Backbone as numpy.savetxt, mean C-alpha at the origin, in Angstrom:
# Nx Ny Nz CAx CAy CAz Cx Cy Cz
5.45 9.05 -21.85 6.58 9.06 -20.93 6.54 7.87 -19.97
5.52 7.70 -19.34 4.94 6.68 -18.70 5.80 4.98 -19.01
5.08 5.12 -20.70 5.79 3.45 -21.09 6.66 3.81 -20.85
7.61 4.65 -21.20 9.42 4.55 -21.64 9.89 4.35 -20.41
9.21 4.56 -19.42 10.31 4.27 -18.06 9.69 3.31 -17.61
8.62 2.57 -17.35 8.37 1.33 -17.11 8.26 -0.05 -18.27
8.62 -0.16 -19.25 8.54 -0.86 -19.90 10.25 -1.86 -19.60
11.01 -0.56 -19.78 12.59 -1.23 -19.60 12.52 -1.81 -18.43
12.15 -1.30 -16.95 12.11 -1.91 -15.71 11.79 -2.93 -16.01
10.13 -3.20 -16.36 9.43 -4.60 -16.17 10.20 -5.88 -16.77
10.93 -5.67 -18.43 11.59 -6.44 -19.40 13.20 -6.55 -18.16
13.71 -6.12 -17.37 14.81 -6.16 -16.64 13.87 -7.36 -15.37
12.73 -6.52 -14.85 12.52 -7.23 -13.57 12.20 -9.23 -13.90
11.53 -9.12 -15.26 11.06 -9.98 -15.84 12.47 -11.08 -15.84
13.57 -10.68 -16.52 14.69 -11.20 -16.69 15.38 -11.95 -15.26
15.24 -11.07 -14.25 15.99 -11.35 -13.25 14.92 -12.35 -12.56
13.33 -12.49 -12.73 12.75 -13.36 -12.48 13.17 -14.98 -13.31
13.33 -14.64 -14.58 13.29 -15.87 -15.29 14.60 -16.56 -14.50
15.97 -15.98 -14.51 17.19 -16.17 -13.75 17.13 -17.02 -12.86
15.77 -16.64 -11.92 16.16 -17.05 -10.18 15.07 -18.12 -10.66
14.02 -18.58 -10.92 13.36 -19.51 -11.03 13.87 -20.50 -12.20
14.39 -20.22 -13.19 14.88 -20.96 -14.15 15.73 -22.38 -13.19
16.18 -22.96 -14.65 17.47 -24.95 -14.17 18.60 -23.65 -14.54
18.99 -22.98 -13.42 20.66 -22.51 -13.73 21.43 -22.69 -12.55
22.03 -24.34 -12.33 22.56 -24.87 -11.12 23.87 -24.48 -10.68
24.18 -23.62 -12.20 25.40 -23.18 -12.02 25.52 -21.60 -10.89
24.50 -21.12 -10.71 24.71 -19.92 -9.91 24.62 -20.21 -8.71
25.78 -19.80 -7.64 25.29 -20.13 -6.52 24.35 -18.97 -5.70
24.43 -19.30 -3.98 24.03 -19.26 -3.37 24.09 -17.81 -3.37
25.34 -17.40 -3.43 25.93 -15.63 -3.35 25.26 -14.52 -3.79
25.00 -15.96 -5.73 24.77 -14.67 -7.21 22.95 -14.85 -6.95
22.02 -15.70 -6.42 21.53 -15.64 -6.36 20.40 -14.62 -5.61
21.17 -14.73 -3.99 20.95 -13.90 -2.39 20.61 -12.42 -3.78
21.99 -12.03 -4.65 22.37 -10.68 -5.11 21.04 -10.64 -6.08
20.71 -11.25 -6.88 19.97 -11.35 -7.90 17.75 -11.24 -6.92
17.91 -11.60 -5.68 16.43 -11.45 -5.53 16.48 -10.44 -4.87
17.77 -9.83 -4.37 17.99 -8.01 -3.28 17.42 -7.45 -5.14
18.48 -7.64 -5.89 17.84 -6.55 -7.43 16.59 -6.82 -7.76
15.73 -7.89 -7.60 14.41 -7.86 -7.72 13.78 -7.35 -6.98
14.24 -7.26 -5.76 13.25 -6.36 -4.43 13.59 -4.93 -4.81
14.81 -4.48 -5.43 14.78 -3.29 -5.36 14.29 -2.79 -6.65
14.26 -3.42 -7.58 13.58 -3.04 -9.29 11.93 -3.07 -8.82
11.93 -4.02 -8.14 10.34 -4.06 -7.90 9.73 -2.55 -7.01
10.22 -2.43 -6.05 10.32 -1.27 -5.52 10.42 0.13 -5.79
10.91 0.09 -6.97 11.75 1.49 -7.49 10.30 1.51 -8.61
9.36 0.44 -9.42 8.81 0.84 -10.52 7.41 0.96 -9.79
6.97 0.49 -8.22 6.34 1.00 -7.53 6.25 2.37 -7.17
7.66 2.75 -6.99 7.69 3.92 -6.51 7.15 4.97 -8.03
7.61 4.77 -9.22 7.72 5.23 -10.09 5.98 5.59 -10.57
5.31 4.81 -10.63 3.97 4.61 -10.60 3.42 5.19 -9.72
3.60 5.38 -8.35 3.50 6.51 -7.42 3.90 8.27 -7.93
4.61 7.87 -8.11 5.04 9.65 -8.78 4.00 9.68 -9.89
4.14 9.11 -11.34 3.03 8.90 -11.94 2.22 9.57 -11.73
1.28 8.62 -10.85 0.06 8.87 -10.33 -0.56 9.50 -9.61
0.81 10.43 -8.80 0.60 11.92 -8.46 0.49 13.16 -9.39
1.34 12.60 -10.24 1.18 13.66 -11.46 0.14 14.11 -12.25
-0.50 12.90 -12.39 -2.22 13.03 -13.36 -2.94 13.56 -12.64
-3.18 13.29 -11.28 -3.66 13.53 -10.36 -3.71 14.90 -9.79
-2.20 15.54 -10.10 -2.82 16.97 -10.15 -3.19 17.58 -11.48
-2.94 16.84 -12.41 -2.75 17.31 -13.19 -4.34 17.21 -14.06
-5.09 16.79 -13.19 -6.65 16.25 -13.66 -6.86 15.20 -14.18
-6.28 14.73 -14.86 -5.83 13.29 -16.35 -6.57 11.92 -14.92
-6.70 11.83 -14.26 -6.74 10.45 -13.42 -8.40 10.48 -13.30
-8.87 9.64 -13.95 -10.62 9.92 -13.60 -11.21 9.18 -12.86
-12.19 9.09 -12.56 -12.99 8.17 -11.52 -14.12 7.20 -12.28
-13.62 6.20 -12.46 -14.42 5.05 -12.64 -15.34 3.83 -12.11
-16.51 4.70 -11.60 -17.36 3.46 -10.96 -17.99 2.34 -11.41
-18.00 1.46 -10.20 -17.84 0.20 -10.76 -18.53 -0.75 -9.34
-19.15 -1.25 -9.28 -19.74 -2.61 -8.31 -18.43 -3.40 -8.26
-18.54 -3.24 -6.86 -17.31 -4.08 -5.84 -17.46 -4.79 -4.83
-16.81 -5.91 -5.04 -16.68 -6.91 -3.64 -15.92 -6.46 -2.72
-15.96 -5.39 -1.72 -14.91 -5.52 -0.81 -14.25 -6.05 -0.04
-14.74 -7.02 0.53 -14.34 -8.15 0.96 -13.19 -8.86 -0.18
-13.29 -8.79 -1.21 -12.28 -9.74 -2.41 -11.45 -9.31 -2.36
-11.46 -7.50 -2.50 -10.74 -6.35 -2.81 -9.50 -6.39 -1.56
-10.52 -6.74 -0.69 -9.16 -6.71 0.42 -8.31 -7.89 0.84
-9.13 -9.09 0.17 -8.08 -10.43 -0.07 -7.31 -9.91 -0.94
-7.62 -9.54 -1.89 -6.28 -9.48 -3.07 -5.51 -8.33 -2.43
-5.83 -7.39 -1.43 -4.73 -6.56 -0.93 -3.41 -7.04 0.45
-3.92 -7.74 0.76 -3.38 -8.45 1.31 -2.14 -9.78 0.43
-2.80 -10.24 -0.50 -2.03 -11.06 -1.44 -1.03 -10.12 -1.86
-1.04 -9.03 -2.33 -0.31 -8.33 -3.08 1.02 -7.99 -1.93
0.58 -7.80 -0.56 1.11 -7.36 0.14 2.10 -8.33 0.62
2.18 -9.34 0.25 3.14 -10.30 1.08 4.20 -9.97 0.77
4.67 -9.63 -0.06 6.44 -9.73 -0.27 6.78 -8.08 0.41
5.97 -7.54 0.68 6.59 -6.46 1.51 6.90 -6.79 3.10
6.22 -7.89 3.24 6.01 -8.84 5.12 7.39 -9.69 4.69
7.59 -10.68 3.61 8.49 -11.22 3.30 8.42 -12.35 4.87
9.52 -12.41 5.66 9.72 -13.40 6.25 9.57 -12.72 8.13
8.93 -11.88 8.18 8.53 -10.83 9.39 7.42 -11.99 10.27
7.57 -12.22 11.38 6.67 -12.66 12.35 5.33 -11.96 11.92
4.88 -11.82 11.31 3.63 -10.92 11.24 2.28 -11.42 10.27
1.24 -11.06 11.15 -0.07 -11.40 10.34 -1.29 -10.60 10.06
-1.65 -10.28 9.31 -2.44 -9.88 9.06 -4.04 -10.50 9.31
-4.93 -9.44 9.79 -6.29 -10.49 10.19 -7.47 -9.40 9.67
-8.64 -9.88 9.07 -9.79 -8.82 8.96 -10.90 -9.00 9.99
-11.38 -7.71 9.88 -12.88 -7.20 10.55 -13.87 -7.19 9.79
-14.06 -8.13 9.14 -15.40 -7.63 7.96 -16.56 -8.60 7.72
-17.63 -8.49 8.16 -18.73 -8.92 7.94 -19.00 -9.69 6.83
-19.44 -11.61 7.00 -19.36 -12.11 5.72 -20.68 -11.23 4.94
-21.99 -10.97 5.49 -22.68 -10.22 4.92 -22.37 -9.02 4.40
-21.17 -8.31 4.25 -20.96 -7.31 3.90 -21.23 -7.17 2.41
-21.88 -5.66 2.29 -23.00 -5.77 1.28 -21.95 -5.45 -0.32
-21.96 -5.53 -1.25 -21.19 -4.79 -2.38 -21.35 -3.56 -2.43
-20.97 -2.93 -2.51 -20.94 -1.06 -3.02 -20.18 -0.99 -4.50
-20.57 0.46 -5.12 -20.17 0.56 -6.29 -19.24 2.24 -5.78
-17.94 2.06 -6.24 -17.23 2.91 -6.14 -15.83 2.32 -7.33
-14.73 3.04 -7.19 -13.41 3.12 -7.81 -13.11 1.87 -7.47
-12.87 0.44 -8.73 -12.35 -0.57 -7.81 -10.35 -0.29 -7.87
-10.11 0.46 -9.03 -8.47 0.43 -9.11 -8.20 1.17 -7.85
-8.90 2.30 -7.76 -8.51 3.40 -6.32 -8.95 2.79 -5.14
-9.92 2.12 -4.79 -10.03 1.73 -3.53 -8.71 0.29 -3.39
-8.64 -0.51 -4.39 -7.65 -1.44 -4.29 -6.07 -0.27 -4.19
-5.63 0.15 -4.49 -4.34 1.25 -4.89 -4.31 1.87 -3.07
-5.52 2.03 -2.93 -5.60 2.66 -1.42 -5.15 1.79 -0.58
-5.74 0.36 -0.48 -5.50 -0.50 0.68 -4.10 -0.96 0.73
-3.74 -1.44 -0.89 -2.24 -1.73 -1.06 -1.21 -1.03 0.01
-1.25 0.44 0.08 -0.49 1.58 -0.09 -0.55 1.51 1.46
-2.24 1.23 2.39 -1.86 1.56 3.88 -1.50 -0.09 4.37
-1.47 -1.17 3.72 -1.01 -1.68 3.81 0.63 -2.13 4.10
0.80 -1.84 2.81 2.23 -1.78 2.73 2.94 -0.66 3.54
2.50 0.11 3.75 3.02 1.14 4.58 3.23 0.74 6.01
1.66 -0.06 6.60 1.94 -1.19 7.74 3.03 -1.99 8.13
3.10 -2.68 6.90 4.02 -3.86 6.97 5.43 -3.53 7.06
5.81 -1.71 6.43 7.29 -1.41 6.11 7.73 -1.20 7.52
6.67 -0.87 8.92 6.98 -0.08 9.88 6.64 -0.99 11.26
6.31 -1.99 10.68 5.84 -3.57 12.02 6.77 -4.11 11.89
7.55 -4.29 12.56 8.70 -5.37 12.18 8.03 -7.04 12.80
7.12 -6.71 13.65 6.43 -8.09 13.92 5.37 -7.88 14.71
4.43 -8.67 14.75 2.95 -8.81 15.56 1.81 -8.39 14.47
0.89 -7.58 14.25 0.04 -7.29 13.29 -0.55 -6.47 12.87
-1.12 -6.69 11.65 -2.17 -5.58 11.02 -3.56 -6.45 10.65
-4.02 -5.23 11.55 -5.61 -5.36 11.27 -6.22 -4.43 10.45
-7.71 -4.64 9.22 -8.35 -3.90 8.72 -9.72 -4.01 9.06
-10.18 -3.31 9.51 -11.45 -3.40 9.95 -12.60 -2.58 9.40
-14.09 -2.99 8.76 -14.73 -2.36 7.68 -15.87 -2.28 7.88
-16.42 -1.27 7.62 -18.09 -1.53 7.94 -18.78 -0.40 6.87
-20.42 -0.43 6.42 -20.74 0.30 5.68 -21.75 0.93 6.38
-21.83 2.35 6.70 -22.90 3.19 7.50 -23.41 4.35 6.59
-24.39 4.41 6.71 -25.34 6.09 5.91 -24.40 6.42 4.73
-24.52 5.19 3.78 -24.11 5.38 2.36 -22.44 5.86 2.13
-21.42 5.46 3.50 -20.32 5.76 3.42 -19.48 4.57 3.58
-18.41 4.35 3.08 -17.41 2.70 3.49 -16.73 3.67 4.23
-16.77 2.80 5.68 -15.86 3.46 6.77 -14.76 1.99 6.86
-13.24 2.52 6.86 -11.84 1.52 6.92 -10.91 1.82 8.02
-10.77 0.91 8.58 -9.44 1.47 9.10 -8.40 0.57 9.12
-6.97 0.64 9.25 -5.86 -0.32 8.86 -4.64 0.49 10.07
-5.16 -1.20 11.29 -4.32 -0.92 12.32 -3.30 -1.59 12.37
-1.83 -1.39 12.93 -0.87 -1.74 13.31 -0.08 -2.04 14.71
0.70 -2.88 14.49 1.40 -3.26 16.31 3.06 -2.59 15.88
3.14 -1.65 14.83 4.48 -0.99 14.72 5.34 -0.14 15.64
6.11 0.59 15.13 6.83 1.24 15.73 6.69 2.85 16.25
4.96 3.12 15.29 4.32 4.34 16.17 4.48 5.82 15.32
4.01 6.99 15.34 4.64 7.75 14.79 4.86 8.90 16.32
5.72 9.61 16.19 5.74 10.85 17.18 4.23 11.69 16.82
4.05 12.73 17.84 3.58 13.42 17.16 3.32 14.49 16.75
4.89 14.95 16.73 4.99 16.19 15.76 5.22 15.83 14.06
5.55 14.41 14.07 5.66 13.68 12.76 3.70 13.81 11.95
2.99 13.25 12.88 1.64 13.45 12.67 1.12 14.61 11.82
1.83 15.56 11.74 1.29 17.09 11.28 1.62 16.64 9.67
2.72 16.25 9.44 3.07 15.97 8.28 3.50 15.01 7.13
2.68 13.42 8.10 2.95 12.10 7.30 2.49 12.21 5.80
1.35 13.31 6.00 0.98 12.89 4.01 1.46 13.79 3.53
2.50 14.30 3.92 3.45 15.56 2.60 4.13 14.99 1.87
4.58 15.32 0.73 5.22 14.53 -0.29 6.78 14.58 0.21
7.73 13.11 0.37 8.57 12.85 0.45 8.69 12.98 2.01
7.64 13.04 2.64 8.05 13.12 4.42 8.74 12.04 4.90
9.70 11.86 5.46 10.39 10.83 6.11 10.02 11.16 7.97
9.91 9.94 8.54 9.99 9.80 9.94 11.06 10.20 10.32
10.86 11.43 11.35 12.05 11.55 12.41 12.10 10.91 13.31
11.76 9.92 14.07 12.17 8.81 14.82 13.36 7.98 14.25
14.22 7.90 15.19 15.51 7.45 14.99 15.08 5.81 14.40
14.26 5.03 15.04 14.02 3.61 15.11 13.34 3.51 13.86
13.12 4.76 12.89 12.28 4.40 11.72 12.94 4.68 10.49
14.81 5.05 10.54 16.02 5.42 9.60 15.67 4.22 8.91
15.78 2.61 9.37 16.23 1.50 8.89 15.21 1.25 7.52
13.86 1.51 7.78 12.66 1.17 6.48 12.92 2.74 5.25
13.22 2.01 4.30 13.10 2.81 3.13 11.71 3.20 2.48
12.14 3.98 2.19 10.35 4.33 1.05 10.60 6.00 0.51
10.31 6.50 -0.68 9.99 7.53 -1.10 9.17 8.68 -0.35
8.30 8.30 0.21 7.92 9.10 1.47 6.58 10.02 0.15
5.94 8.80 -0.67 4.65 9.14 -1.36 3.86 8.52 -1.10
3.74 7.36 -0.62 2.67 6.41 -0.45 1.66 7.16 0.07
1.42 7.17 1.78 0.41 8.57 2.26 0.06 9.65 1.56
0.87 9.97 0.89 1.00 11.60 0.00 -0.66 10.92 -1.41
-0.32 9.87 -1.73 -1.01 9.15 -3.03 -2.46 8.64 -2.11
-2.49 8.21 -1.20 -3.77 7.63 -0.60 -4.81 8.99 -0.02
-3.81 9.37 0.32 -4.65 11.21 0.59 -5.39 11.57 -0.55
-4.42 11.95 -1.39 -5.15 12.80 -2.86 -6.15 11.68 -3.14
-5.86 10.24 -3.43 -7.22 9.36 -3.84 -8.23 9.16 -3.39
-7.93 9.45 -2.17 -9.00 9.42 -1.11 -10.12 11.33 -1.61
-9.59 12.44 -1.63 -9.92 13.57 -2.16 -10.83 13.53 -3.29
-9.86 12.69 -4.42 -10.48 12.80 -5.71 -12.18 11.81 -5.29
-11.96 10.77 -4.26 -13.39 10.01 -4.30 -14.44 10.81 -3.42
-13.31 12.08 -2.75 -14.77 12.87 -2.09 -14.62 12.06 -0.80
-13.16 11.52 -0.20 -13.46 10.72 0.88 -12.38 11.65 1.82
-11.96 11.22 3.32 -10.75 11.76 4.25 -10.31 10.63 4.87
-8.89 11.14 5.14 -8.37 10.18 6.42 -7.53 10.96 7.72
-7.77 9.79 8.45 -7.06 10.50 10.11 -6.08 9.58 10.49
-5.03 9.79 11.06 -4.23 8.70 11.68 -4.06 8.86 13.60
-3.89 8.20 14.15 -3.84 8.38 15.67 -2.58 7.14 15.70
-1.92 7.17 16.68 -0.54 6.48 16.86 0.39 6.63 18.32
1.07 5.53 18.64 1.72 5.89 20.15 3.03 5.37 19.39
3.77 6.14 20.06 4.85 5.44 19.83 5.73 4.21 20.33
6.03 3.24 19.68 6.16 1.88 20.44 5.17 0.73 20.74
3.88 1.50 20.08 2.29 0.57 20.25 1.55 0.65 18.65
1.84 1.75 17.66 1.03 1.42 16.62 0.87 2.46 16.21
-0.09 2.08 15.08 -0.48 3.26 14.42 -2.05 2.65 13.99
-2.39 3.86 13.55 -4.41 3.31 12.72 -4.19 4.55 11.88
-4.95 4.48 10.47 -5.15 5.23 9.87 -6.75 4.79 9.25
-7.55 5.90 9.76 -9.20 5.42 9.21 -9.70 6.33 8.25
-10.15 5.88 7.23 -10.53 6.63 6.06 -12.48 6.00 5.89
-12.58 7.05 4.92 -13.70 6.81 4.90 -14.17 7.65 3.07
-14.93 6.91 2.95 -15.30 7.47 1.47 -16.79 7.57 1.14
-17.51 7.91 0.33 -18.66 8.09 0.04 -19.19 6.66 -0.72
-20.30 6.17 -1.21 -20.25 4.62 -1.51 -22.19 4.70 -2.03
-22.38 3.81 -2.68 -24.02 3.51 -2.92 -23.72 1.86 -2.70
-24.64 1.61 -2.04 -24.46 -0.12 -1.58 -25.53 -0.60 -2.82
-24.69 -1.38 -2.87 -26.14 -2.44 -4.22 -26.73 -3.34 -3.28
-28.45 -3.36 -3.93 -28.97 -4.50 -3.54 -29.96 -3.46 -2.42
């Protein structure tokens, strides 16, 4: 089921890439603007799709845990890379906390990468400008994370229920950012399946932090 609904996306998203980067001098300015909104939103929608997915196996047992020796430090460059086109053209920067000595651990590298993406991007959907910080350290055989923000805050009667599936913010100032309202819902359960938790604390109008923490064997 899986291929059949992402295969057509990717062969569409693929297309509308070749389009906008291709010699086609004939499209203007208009068909173009229209043509990278349908890439943000195809791109978006097979994210989201992969999210459902991956809730599904997930309860459904099918999602296993594959350990593996990891650079975290890399892990969270490439989460950050991945993350740019959700910042797009936003005053905003991203900065880390992490020790160049920081040691390798062997844990989930798809799930711990899938994790950072997710509070990442979740950062970036709700900062409209100033920053996100991740800050990391490894204590008594656990990776302790946290991924702070200069956003727009959550209430906190919202707090009771950010990782329910499909929760949307009731803060009026938070209608404008779209999202399925799984991301949290997916970093929770992954966080579960590794035997790890998370907490969020938040003001409204000053930020948010969400710190997780997981179980870990450090190499070396």
């Amino acid at each position: 089921m899986s291929r059949e609904l992402r295969t057509p996306l990717n062969r569409i998203i693929e297309a509308i890439i070749s389009v906008i980067t291709g010699e086609h001098d004939a499209l203007s300015e208009t068909s173009k603007a229209g043509l990278r909104a349908a890439l943000d939103d195809g791109t978006a929608f097979l994210r989201t799709l992969q999210n459902i997915l991956d809730l599904w196996r997930l309860k459904q047992g099918e999602l296993p845990v594959e350990i593996q020796e990891v650079n975290f430090r890399d892990t969270v460059a490439e989460a950050i890379f991945s993350v740019q086109d959700s910042i797009g053209d936003k005053p905003l920067a991203i900065e880390t906390r992490i020790d160049e000595g920081f040691p390798k651990i062997r844990t989930d590298l798809t799930k711990i990468s899938q994790i950072l993406f997710l509070l990442l991007d979740n950062a970036a959907k709700f900062t409209p400008r100033g920053r996100i910080e991740i800050v990391a350290r490894v204590e008594a055989e656990a990776l302790h994370c946290q991924v702070r923000d200069t956003g727009i805050g959550i209430c906190p009667d919202d707090r009771h229920y950010i990782f329910d599936e499909f929760f949307q913010l009731a803060e009026p100032s938070s209608r404008r950012y779209h999202g399925a309202g799984l991301g949290l819902t997916l970093v929770r359960d992954l966080l579960i399946l590794l035997g790890g938790e998370i907490a969020v604390s938040s003001e409204i109008g000053s930020g948010s932090s969400f710190a997780f923490s997981i179980p870990v064997q450090v190499v070396g």
